[in-house]
Amino acid sequence: MLIQAAKHVEKQCDAIDINLGCPKSAAKKKKYGAFLLDKQYWPLLHTMVHRASSELSVPIFCKIRLLKSLEDTIQLATLLQNAGCKMLAVHGRTRKQIGRCPGPANFDYIREIKSVHSCF
């Protein structure tokens, strides 16, 4: 469905952005957004990004949130890059950090991810 939908708009846009950052309860119930960041869904994410980058004429961008560990977040960023993601936006908070006072963003993690993935 992603490819079919994107094909309808690819000539009118500069990129396709896959938002994997939504932490809302509706995203949890329907299995989208930040709830696709669990390791069990990584093969699906790889397939989605790889197919989109192979079959569409515009680049694929992804937005993620930080995972439980820096190592897991770097692993996921690597998976997305290898699948064809051309730009990655990293929200500096985990999916549990939501609401009016979510706590500070982790800029140290973002710096680390950027140092490993220079194209992001």
PDB file of C-alpha atoms in Angstrom:
ATOM      1  CA  MET A   1       0.000   0.000   0.000  1.00  0.00           C
ATOM      2  CA  LEU A   2       2.902   2.390   0.751  1.00  0.00           C
ATOM      3  CA  ILE A   3       4.311   2.066  -2.760  1.00  0.00           C
ATOM      4  CA  GLN A   4       0.893   2.477  -4.399  1.00  0.00           C
ATOM      5  CA  ALA A   5       0.123   5.596  -2.376  1.00  0.00           C
ATOM      6  CA  ALA A   6       3.562   7.093  -2.984  1.00  0.00           C
ATOM      7  CA  LYS A   7       3.327   6.451  -6.745  1.00  0.00           C
ATOM      8  CA  HIS A   8       0.277   8.737  -6.819  1.00  0.00           C
ATOM      9  CA  VAL A   9       2.258  11.689  -5.457  1.00  0.00           C
ATOM     10  CA  GLU A  10       5.907  11.070  -6.367  1.00  0.00           C
ATOM     11  CA  LYS A  11       5.797  13.468  -9.327  1.00  0.00           C
ATOM     12  CA  GLN A  12       4.426  16.263  -7.116  1.00  0.00           C
ATOM     13  CA  CYS A  13       6.900  15.973  -4.237  1.00  0.00           C
ATOM     14  CA  ASP A  14      10.621  16.078  -3.581  1.00  0.00           C
ATOM     15  CA  ALA A  15      10.758  13.112  -1.186  1.00  0.00           C
ATOM     16  CA  ILE A  16       8.660  10.593   0.713  1.00  0.00           C
ATOM     17  CA  ASP A  17       8.907  10.816   4.500  1.00  0.00           C
ATOM     18  CA  ILE A  18       8.153   7.766   6.635  1.00  0.00           C
ATOM     19  CA  ASN A  19       7.239   8.969  10.116  1.00  0.00           C
ATOM     20  CA  LEU A  20       8.330   6.359  12.650  1.00  0.00           C
ATOM     21  CA  GLY A  21       8.197   8.832  15.495  1.00  0.00           C
ATOM     22  CA  CYS A  22       4.532   9.076  16.506  1.00  0.00           C
ATOM     23  CA  PRO A  23       4.191   7.875  20.123  1.00  0.00           C
ATOM     24  CA  LYS A  24       0.419   8.338  20.508  1.00  0.00           C
ATOM     25  CA  SER A  25      -1.815   5.557  21.818  1.00  0.00           C
ATOM     26  CA  ALA A  26      -3.639   5.304  18.477  1.00  0.00           C
ATOM     27  CA  ALA A  27      -0.295   4.472  16.847  1.00  0.00           C
ATOM     28  CA  LYS A  28       0.221   1.707  19.383  1.00  0.00           C
ATOM     29  CA  LYS A  29      -3.222   0.214  18.777  1.00  0.00           C
ATOM     30  CA  LYS A  30      -2.869   0.302  14.998  1.00  0.00           C
ATOM     31  CA  LYS A  31       0.863  -0.559  14.876  1.00  0.00           C
ATOM     32  CA  TYR A  32       2.334   2.480  13.175  1.00  0.00           C
ATOM     33  CA  GLY A  33       4.663   5.340  14.090  1.00  0.00           C
ATOM     34  CA  ALA A  34       7.097   4.763  16.945  1.00  0.00           C
ATOM     35  CA  PHE A  35       5.605   1.346  17.644  1.00  0.00           C
ATOM     36  CA  LEU A  36       7.255  -0.003  14.495  1.00  0.00           C
ATOM     37  CA  LEU A  37      10.631   0.698  16.112  1.00  0.00           C
ATOM     38  CA  ASP A  38      10.507  -2.530  18.150  1.00  0.00           C
ATOM     39  CA  LYS A  39      13.094  -5.017  16.852  1.00  0.00           C
ATOM     40  CA  GLN A  40      10.419  -7.469  15.772  1.00  0.00           C
ATOM     41  CA  TYR A  41       9.369  -4.951  13.084  1.00  0.00           C
ATOM     42  CA  TRP A  42      12.864  -4.142  11.784  1.00  0.00           C
ATOM     43  CA  PRO A  43      12.598  -6.622   8.879  1.00  0.00           C
ATOM     44  CA  LEU A  44       9.335  -4.937   7.865  1.00  0.00           C
ATOM     45  CA  LEU A  45      10.957  -1.476   8.088  1.00  0.00           C
ATOM     46  CA  HIS A  46      13.873  -2.658   5.962  1.00  0.00           C
ATOM     47  CA  THR A  47      11.487  -4.029   3.341  1.00  0.00           C
ATOM     48  CA  MET A  48       9.359  -0.875   3.330  1.00  0.00           C
ATOM     49  CA  VAL A  49      12.326   1.481   2.905  1.00  0.00           C
ATOM     50  CA  HIS A  50      14.144  -0.765   0.434  1.00  0.00           C
ATOM     51  CA  ARG A  51      11.111  -1.234  -1.801  1.00  0.00           C
ATOM     52  CA  ALA A  52      10.232   2.454  -1.646  1.00  0.00           C
ATOM     53  CA  SER A  53      13.780   3.556  -2.485  1.00  0.00           C
ATOM     54  CA  SER A  54      13.988   1.015  -5.329  1.00  0.00           C
ATOM     55  CA  GLU A  55      10.573   1.591  -6.865  1.00  0.00           C
ATOM     56  CA  LEU A  56      10.097   5.347  -6.483  1.00  0.00           C
ATOM     57  CA  SER A  57      11.826   8.201  -8.278  1.00  0.00           C
ATOM     58  CA  VAL A  58      12.167  10.382  -5.153  1.00  0.00           C
ATOM     59  CA  PRO A  59      14.368   9.829  -2.087  1.00  0.00           C
ATOM     60  CA  ILE A  60      13.041   8.238   1.087  1.00  0.00           C
ATOM     61  CA  PHE A  61      13.392  10.029   4.413  1.00  0.00           C
ATOM     62  CA  CYS A  62      12.646   8.520   7.836  1.00  0.00           C
ATOM     63  CA  LYS A  63      11.982   9.991  11.262  1.00  0.00           C
ATOM     64  CA  ILE A  64      12.666   7.886  14.346  1.00  0.00           C
ATOM     65  CA  ARG A  65      12.773   8.301  18.105  1.00  0.00           C
ATOM     66  CA  LEU A  66      15.565   7.149  20.356  1.00  0.00           C
ATOM     67  CA  LEU A  67      15.402   3.515  21.416  1.00  0.00           C
ATOM     68  CA  LYS A  68      16.205   2.100  24.859  1.00  0.00           C
ATOM     69  CA  SER A  69      19.929   2.103  24.119  1.00  0.00           C
ATOM     70  CA  LEU A  70      22.246   4.114  21.919  1.00  0.00           C
ATOM     71  CA  GLU A  71      23.534   0.875  20.385  1.00  0.00           C
ATOM     72  CA  ASP A  72      20.028  -0.181  19.320  1.00  0.00           C
ATOM     73  CA  THR A  73      19.337   3.260  17.871  1.00  0.00           C
ATOM     74  CA  ILE A  74      22.578   3.162  15.856  1.00  0.00           C
ATOM     75  CA  GLN A  75      21.722  -0.360  14.680  1.00  0.00           C
ATOM     76  CA  LEU A  76      18.328   0.819  13.480  1.00  0.00           C
ATOM     77  CA  ALA A  77      19.837   3.882  11.766  1.00  0.00           C
ATOM     78  CA  THR A  78      22.284   1.558   9.983  1.00  0.00           C
ATOM     79  CA  LEU A  79      19.463  -0.744   8.899  1.00  0.00           C
ATOM     80  CA  LEU A  80      17.484   2.188   7.485  1.00  0.00           C
ATOM     81  CA  GLN A  81      20.523   3.613   5.707  1.00  0.00           C
ATOM     82  CA  ASN A  82      21.364   0.223   4.186  1.00  0.00           C
ATOM     83  CA  ALA A  83      17.747  -0.135   3.058  1.00  0.00           C
ATOM     84  CA  GLY A  84      17.949   3.150   1.124  1.00  0.00           C
ATOM     85  CA  CYS A  85      16.954   5.911   3.523  1.00  0.00           C
ATOM     86  CA  LYS A  86      18.620   9.108   2.285  1.00  0.00           C
ATOM     87  CA  MET A  87      17.904  11.335   5.285  1.00  0.00           C
ATOM     88  CA  LEU A  88      17.159  10.415   8.863  1.00  0.00           C
ATOM     89  CA  ALA A  89      15.576  12.735  11.409  1.00  0.00           C
ATOM     90  CA  VAL A  90      16.158  11.604  14.985  1.00  0.00           C
ATOM     91  CA  HIS A  91      13.779  12.869  17.639  1.00  0.00           C
ATOM     92  CA  GLY A  92      15.899  13.255  20.751  1.00  0.00           C
ATOM     93  CA  ARG A  93      13.398  11.499  23.012  1.00  0.00           C
ATOM     94  CA  THR A  94      12.049   7.970  23.414  1.00  0.00           C
ATOM     95  CA  ARG A  95       8.456   7.087  22.644  1.00  0.00           C
ATOM     96  CA  LYS A  96       7.713   7.092  26.378  1.00  0.00           C
ATOM     97  CA  GLN A  97       8.752  10.754  26.627  1.00  0.00           C
ATOM     98  CA  ILE A  98       5.508  12.415  25.591  1.00  0.00           C
ATOM     99  CA  GLY A  99       3.075  14.930  26.991  1.00  0.00           C
ATOM    100  CA  ARG A 100       3.470  18.453  28.292  1.00  0.00           C
ATOM    101  CA  CYS A 101       6.719  17.781  30.199  1.00  0.00           C
ATOM    102  CA  PRO A 102       8.504  14.995  28.320  1.00  0.00           C
ATOM    103  CA  GLY A 103      11.936  15.752  29.734  1.00  0.00           C
ATOM    104  CA  PRO A 104      15.026  16.927  27.888  1.00  0.00           C
ATOM    105  CA  ALA A 105      16.076  15.687  24.477  1.00  0.00           C
ATOM    106  CA  ASN A 106      19.227  13.558  24.446  1.00  0.00           C
ATOM    107  CA  PHE A 107      21.523  15.587  22.183  1.00  0.00           C
ATOM    108  CA  ASP A 108      24.518  13.401  23.109  1.00  0.00           C
ATOM    109  CA  TYR A 109      22.817  10.398  21.493  1.00  0.00           C
ATOM    110  CA  ILE A 110      21.966  12.444  18.416  1.00  0.00           C
ATOM    111  CA  ARG A 111      25.611  13.545  18.100  1.00  0.00           C
ATOM    112  CA  GLU A 112      26.763   9.923  18.387  1.00  0.00           C
ATOM    113  CA  ILE A 113      24.320   8.741  15.730  1.00  0.00           C
ATOM    114  CA  LYS A 114      25.406  11.555  13.418  1.00  0.00           C
ATOM    115  CA  SER A 115      29.094  10.727  13.930  1.00  0.00           C
ATOM    116  CA  VAL A 116      28.462   7.108  12.877  1.00  0.00           C
ATOM    117  CA  HIS A 117      26.247   8.062   9.928  1.00  0.00           C
ATOM    118  CA  SER A 118      27.786  11.027   8.206  1.00  0.00           C
ATOM    119  CA  CYS A 119      25.163  11.047   5.454  1.00  0.00           C
ATOM    120  CA  PHE A 120      22.417  11.717   8.000  1.00  0.00           C
TER     121      PHE A 120
END
